[in-house]
């Protein structure tokens, strides 16, 4: 199975590089790379992150996962698992930094890779994350260590404090500098969560005429997209403005 995923990843990468990374090798923007819309939709982890004419991606080199940057079609390996204890769990690009998590059976650690100096530093321990996002000095992530009670956690990079902001979530996303969470009960409940205090606001509820075990979500300013692995080309869009749900089939 892993071999199949590797082949699929390589094919996707080659297509992406051929389509969008054919220009000259450009330096990093002075302010770094703007935060991408964090939406939890990809089936393969870790993610691809596309910026301008380049991208960041992970690639397995004989069971030794490496993180690469490609600019102008020129791939550059930043680091690989064998450089650290454990294995690569996740990474995200924000500004001039790349945050990544190394983990083993018992513990996980958060690192920061400086994309300007090509150096890294160990920041602090972290619970095993499923997804990550960065808001200033806060790392927001989903803790799936207990699948029956998944938690939204917030790690303060200044103090090292790691606290639970909300429990019982299905998934979260970062939209316009805000944290949005989905809670799945009889209906889907959408919350805006204040990461420091844990205060939450219910933005709306919706339901869909489909049942599936594995759901995938995308967050936008006024909409949430939902699809299931068994829904074929159909997905649903919930509008927070008027509370309506629209089904689309591709």
PDB file of N, CA and C in Angstrom, residues 50-96:
ATOM      1  N   UNK A  50       1.887  25.042  -2.077  1.00  0.00           N
ATOM      2  CA  UNK A  50       2.273  25.748  -3.293  1.00  0.00           C
ATOM      3  C   UNK A  50       2.333  27.247  -3.034  1.00  0.00           C
ATOM      4  N   UNK A  51       3.408  27.892  -3.485  1.00  0.00           N
ATOM      5  CA  UNK A  51       3.569  29.331  -3.373  1.00  0.00           C
ATOM      6  C   UNK A  51       4.181  29.845  -4.665  1.00  0.00           C
ATOM      7  N   UNK A  52       3.510  30.799  -5.298  1.00  0.00           N
ATOM      8  CA  UNK A  52       4.038  31.421  -6.505  1.00  0.00           C
ATOM      9  C   UNK A  52       4.466  30.336  -7.502  1.00  0.00           C
ATOM     10  N   UNK A  53       5.762  30.290  -7.821  1.00  0.00           N
ATOM     11  CA  UNK A  53       6.237  29.331  -8.818  1.00  0.00           C
ATOM     12  C   UNK A  53       6.974  28.159  -8.175  1.00  0.00           C
ATOM     13  N   UNK A  54       6.707  27.907  -6.929  1.00  0.00           N
ATOM     14  CA  UNK A  54       7.390  26.819  -6.247  1.00  0.00           C
ATOM     15  C   UNK A  54       6.459  26.073  -5.329  1.00  0.00           C
ATOM     16  N   UNK A  55       6.991  25.039  -4.700  1.00  0.00           N
ATOM     17  CA  UNK A  55       6.173  24.258  -3.780  1.00  0.00           C
ATOM     18  C   UNK A  55       7.078  23.555  -2.763  1.00  0.00           C
ATOM     19  N   UNK A  56       6.471  23.145  -1.675  1.00  0.00           N
ATOM     20  CA  UNK A  56       7.095  22.314  -0.663  1.00  0.00           C
ATOM     21  C   UNK A  56       6.355  20.982  -0.632  1.00  0.00           C
ATOM     22  N   UNK A  57       7.080  19.891  -0.443  1.00  0.00           N
ATOM     23  CA  UNK A  57       6.443  18.584  -0.462  1.00  0.00           C
ATOM     24  C   UNK A  57       7.319  17.582   0.285  1.00  0.00           C
ATOM     25  N   UNK A  58       6.730  16.462   0.634  1.00  0.00           N
ATOM     26  CA  UNK A  58       7.462  15.366   1.265  1.00  0.00           C
ATOM     27  C   UNK A  58       7.555  14.207   0.287  1.00  0.00           C
ATOM     28  N   UNK A  59       8.681  13.520   0.315  1.00  0.00           N
ATOM     29  CA  UNK A  59       8.900  12.409  -0.607  1.00  0.00           C
ATOM     30  C   UNK A  59       9.672  11.316   0.118  1.00  0.00           C
ATOM     31  N   UNK A  60       9.183  10.107   0.006  1.00  0.00           N
ATOM     32  CA  UNK A  60       9.797   8.969   0.689  1.00  0.00           C
ATOM     33  C   UNK A  60      10.993   8.469  -0.111  1.00  0.00           C
ATOM     34  N   UNK A  61      12.154   8.500   0.528  1.00  0.00           N
ATOM     35  CA  UNK A  61      13.350   7.968  -0.110  1.00  0.00           C
ATOM     36  C   UNK A  61      13.743   6.653   0.535  1.00  0.00           C
ATOM     37  N   UNK A  62      13.135   5.556   0.071  1.00  0.00           N
ATOM     38  CA  UNK A  62      13.386   4.234   0.638  1.00  0.00           C
ATOM     39  C   UNK A  62      13.117   4.237   2.142  1.00  0.00           C
ATOM     40  N   UNK A  63      11.881   4.612   2.490  1.00  0.00           N
ATOM     41  CA  UNK A  63      11.424   4.650   3.884  1.00  0.00           C
ATOM     42  C   UNK A  63      12.238   5.638   4.718  1.00  0.00           C
ATOM     43  N   UNK A  64      12.669   6.708   4.081  1.00  0.00           N
ATOM     44  CA  UNK A  64      13.356   7.802   4.756  1.00  0.00           C
ATOM     45  C   UNK A  64      12.763   9.099   4.216  1.00  0.00           C
ATOM     46  N   UNK A  65      11.614   9.521   4.803  1.00  0.00           N
ATOM     47  CA  UNK A  65      10.872  10.665   4.287  1.00  0.00           C
ATOM     48  C   UNK A  65      11.715  11.928   4.343  1.00  0.00           C
ATOM     49  N   UNK A  66      11.734  12.657   3.246  1.00  0.00           N
ATOM     50  CA  UNK A  66      12.430  13.929   3.185  1.00  0.00           C
ATOM     51  C   UNK A  66      11.473  15.050   2.837  1.00  0.00           C
ATOM     52  N   UNK A  67      11.808  16.268   3.243  1.00  0.00           N
ATOM     53  CA  UNK A  67      11.022  17.446   2.899  1.00  0.00           C
ATOM     54  C   UNK A  67      11.820  18.254   1.887  1.00  0.00           C
ATOM     55  N   UNK A  68      11.166  18.619   0.786  1.00  0.00           N
ATOM     56  CA  UNK A  68      11.824  19.268  -0.340  1.00  0.00           C
ATOM     57  C   UNK A  68      11.165  20.608  -0.637  1.00  0.00           C
ATOM     58  N   UNK A  69      11.951  21.500  -1.222  1.00  0.00           N
ATOM     59  CA  UNK A  69      11.447  22.760  -1.761  1.00  0.00           C
ATOM     60  C   UNK A  69      11.808  22.801  -3.240  1.00  0.00           C
ATOM     61  N   UNK A  70      10.865  23.165  -4.073  1.00  0.00           N
ATOM     62  CA  UNK A  70      11.137  23.278  -5.501  1.00  0.00           C
ATOM     63  C   UNK A  70      10.827  24.698  -5.944  1.00  0.00           C
ATOM     64  N   UNK A  71      11.829  25.354  -6.549  1.00  0.00           N
ATOM     65  CA  UNK A  71      11.661  26.700  -7.079  1.00  0.00           C
ATOM     66  C   UNK A  71      12.176  26.721  -8.508  1.00  0.00           C
ATOM     67  N   UNK A  72      11.330  27.174  -9.412  1.00  0.00           N
ATOM     68  CA  UNK A  72      11.727  27.184 -10.810  1.00  0.00           C
ATOM     69  C   UNK A  72      12.002  25.800 -11.355  1.00  0.00           C
ATOM     70  N   UNK A  73      11.350  24.788 -10.805  1.00  0.00           N
ATOM     71  CA  UNK A  73      11.542  23.430 -11.269  1.00  0.00           C
ATOM     72  C   UNK A  73      12.796  22.760 -10.736  1.00  0.00           C
ATOM     73  N   UNK A  74      13.484  23.397  -9.769  1.00  0.00           N
ATOM     74  CA  UNK A  74      14.716  22.835  -9.217  1.00  0.00           C
ATOM     75  C   UNK A  74      14.449  22.324  -7.808  1.00  0.00           C
ATOM     76  N   UNK A  75      14.395  21.012  -7.602  1.00  0.00           N
ATOM     77  CA  UNK A  75      14.132  20.476  -6.265  1.00  0.00           C
ATOM     78  C   UNK A  75      15.346  20.609  -5.363  1.00  0.00           C
ATOM     79  N   UNK A  76      15.079  20.905  -4.098  1.00  0.00           N
ATOM     80  CA  UNK A  76      16.133  21.053  -3.099  1.00  0.00           C
ATOM     81  C   UNK A  76      15.685  20.332  -1.823  1.00  0.00           C
ATOM     82  N   UNK A  77      16.455  19.349  -1.387  1.00  0.00           N
ATOM     83  CA  UNK A  77      16.110  18.639  -0.153  1.00  0.00           C
ATOM     84  C   UNK A  77      16.502  19.484   1.039  1.00  0.00           C
ATOM     85  N   UNK A  78      15.532  19.742   1.936  1.00  0.00           N
ATOM     86  CA  UNK A  78      15.802  20.518   3.137  1.00  0.00           C
ATOM     87  C   UNK A  78      16.311  19.631   4.261  1.00  0.00           C
ATOM     88  N   UNK A  79      15.649  18.514   4.487  1.00  0.00           N
ATOM     89  CA  UNK A  79      16.084  17.568   5.514  1.00  0.00           C
ATOM     90  C   UNK A  79      15.352  16.261   5.293  1.00  0.00           C
ATOM     91  N   UNK A  80      15.756  15.226   6.025  1.00  0.00           N
ATOM     92  CA  UNK A  80      15.097  13.932   5.942  1.00  0.00           C
ATOM     93  C   UNK A  80      15.015  13.311   7.334  1.00  0.00           C
ATOM     94  N   UNK A  81      14.210  12.262   7.446  1.00  0.00           N
ATOM     95  CA  UNK A  81      13.951  11.659   8.749  1.00  0.00           C
ATOM     96  C   UNK A  81      15.214  11.194   9.450  1.00  0.00           C
ATOM     97  N   UNK A  82      16.160  10.695   8.703  1.00  0.00           N
ATOM     98  CA  UNK A  82      17.378  10.164   9.319  1.00  0.00           C
ATOM     99  C   UNK A  82      18.210  11.240  10.000  1.00  0.00           C
ATOM    100  N   UNK A  83      17.885  12.518   9.767  1.00  0.00           N
ATOM    101  CA  UNK A  83      18.595  13.607  10.441  1.00  0.00           C
ATOM    102  C   UNK A  83      18.106  13.818  11.870  1.00  0.00           C
ATOM    103  N   UNK A  84      16.982  13.170  12.226  1.00  0.00           N
ATOM    104  CA  UNK A  84      16.354  13.408  13.518  1.00  0.00           C
ATOM    105  C   UNK A  84      15.906  12.082  14.126  1.00  0.00           C
ATOM    106  N   UNK A  85      15.633  12.066  15.441  1.00  0.00           N
ATOM    107  CA  UNK A  85      15.036  10.874  16.044  1.00  0.00           C
ATOM    108  C   UNK A  85      13.563  10.774  15.667  1.00  0.00           C
ATOM    109  N   UNK A  86      13.103   9.567  15.405  1.00  0.00           N
ATOM    110  CA  UNK A  86      11.696   9.374  15.074  1.00  0.00           C
ATOM    111  C   UNK A  86      11.436   9.495  13.586  1.00  0.00           C
ATOM    112  N   UNK A  87      10.155   9.698  13.231  1.00  0.00           N
ATOM    113  CA  UNK A  87       9.765   9.833  11.839  1.00  0.00           C
ATOM    114  C   UNK A  87       8.908  11.079  11.674  1.00  0.00           C
ATOM    115  N   UNK A  88       8.819  11.563  10.428  1.00  0.00           N
ATOM    116  CA  UNK A  88       8.093  12.789  10.132  1.00  0.00           C
ATOM    117  C   UNK A  88       6.596  12.548  10.242  1.00  0.00           C
ATOM    118  N   UNK A  89       5.949  13.352  11.088  1.00  0.00           N
ATOM    119  CA  UNK A  89       4.510  13.234  11.278  1.00  0.00           C
ATOM    120  C   UNK A  89       3.741  14.247  10.447  1.00  0.00           C
ATOM    121  N   UNK A  90       4.200  15.496  10.422  1.00  0.00           N
ATOM    122  CA  UNK A  90       3.469  16.545   9.717  1.00  0.00           C
ATOM    123  C   UNK A  90       4.382  17.744   9.547  1.00  0.00           C
ATOM    124  N   UNK A  91       4.030  18.634   8.597  1.00  0.00           N
ATOM    125  CA  UNK A  91       4.741  19.898   8.478  1.00  0.00           C
ATOM    126  C   UNK A  91       3.816  20.932   7.872  1.00  0.00           C
ATOM    127  N   UNK A  92       4.160  22.202   8.105  1.00  0.00           N
ATOM    128  CA  UNK A  92       3.381  23.302   7.540  1.00  0.00           C
ATOM    129  C   UNK A  92       4.329  24.472   7.310  1.00  0.00           C
ATOM    130  N   UNK A  93       4.083  25.239   6.251  1.00  0.00           N
ATOM    131  CA  UNK A  93       4.919  26.378   5.893  1.00  0.00           C
ATOM    132  C   UNK A  93       4.181  27.659   6.257  1.00  0.00           C
ATOM    133  N   UNK A  94       4.880  28.573   6.940  1.00  0.00           N
ATOM    134  CA  UNK A  94       4.273  29.839   7.336  1.00  0.00           C
ATOM    135  C   UNK A  94       5.353  30.910   7.397  1.00  0.00           C
ATOM    136  N   UNK A  95       5.187  31.969   6.623  1.00  0.00           N
ATOM    137  CA  UNK A  95       6.177  33.041   6.616  1.00  0.00           C
ATOM    138  C   UNK A  95       7.507  32.553   6.086  1.00  0.00           C
ATOM    139  N   UNK A  96       8.563  32.748   6.857  1.00  0.00           N
ATOM    140  CA  UNK A  96       9.896  32.290   6.454  1.00  0.00           C
ATOM    141  C   UNK A  96      10.300  31.024   7.197  1.00  0.00           C
TER     142      UNK A  96
END
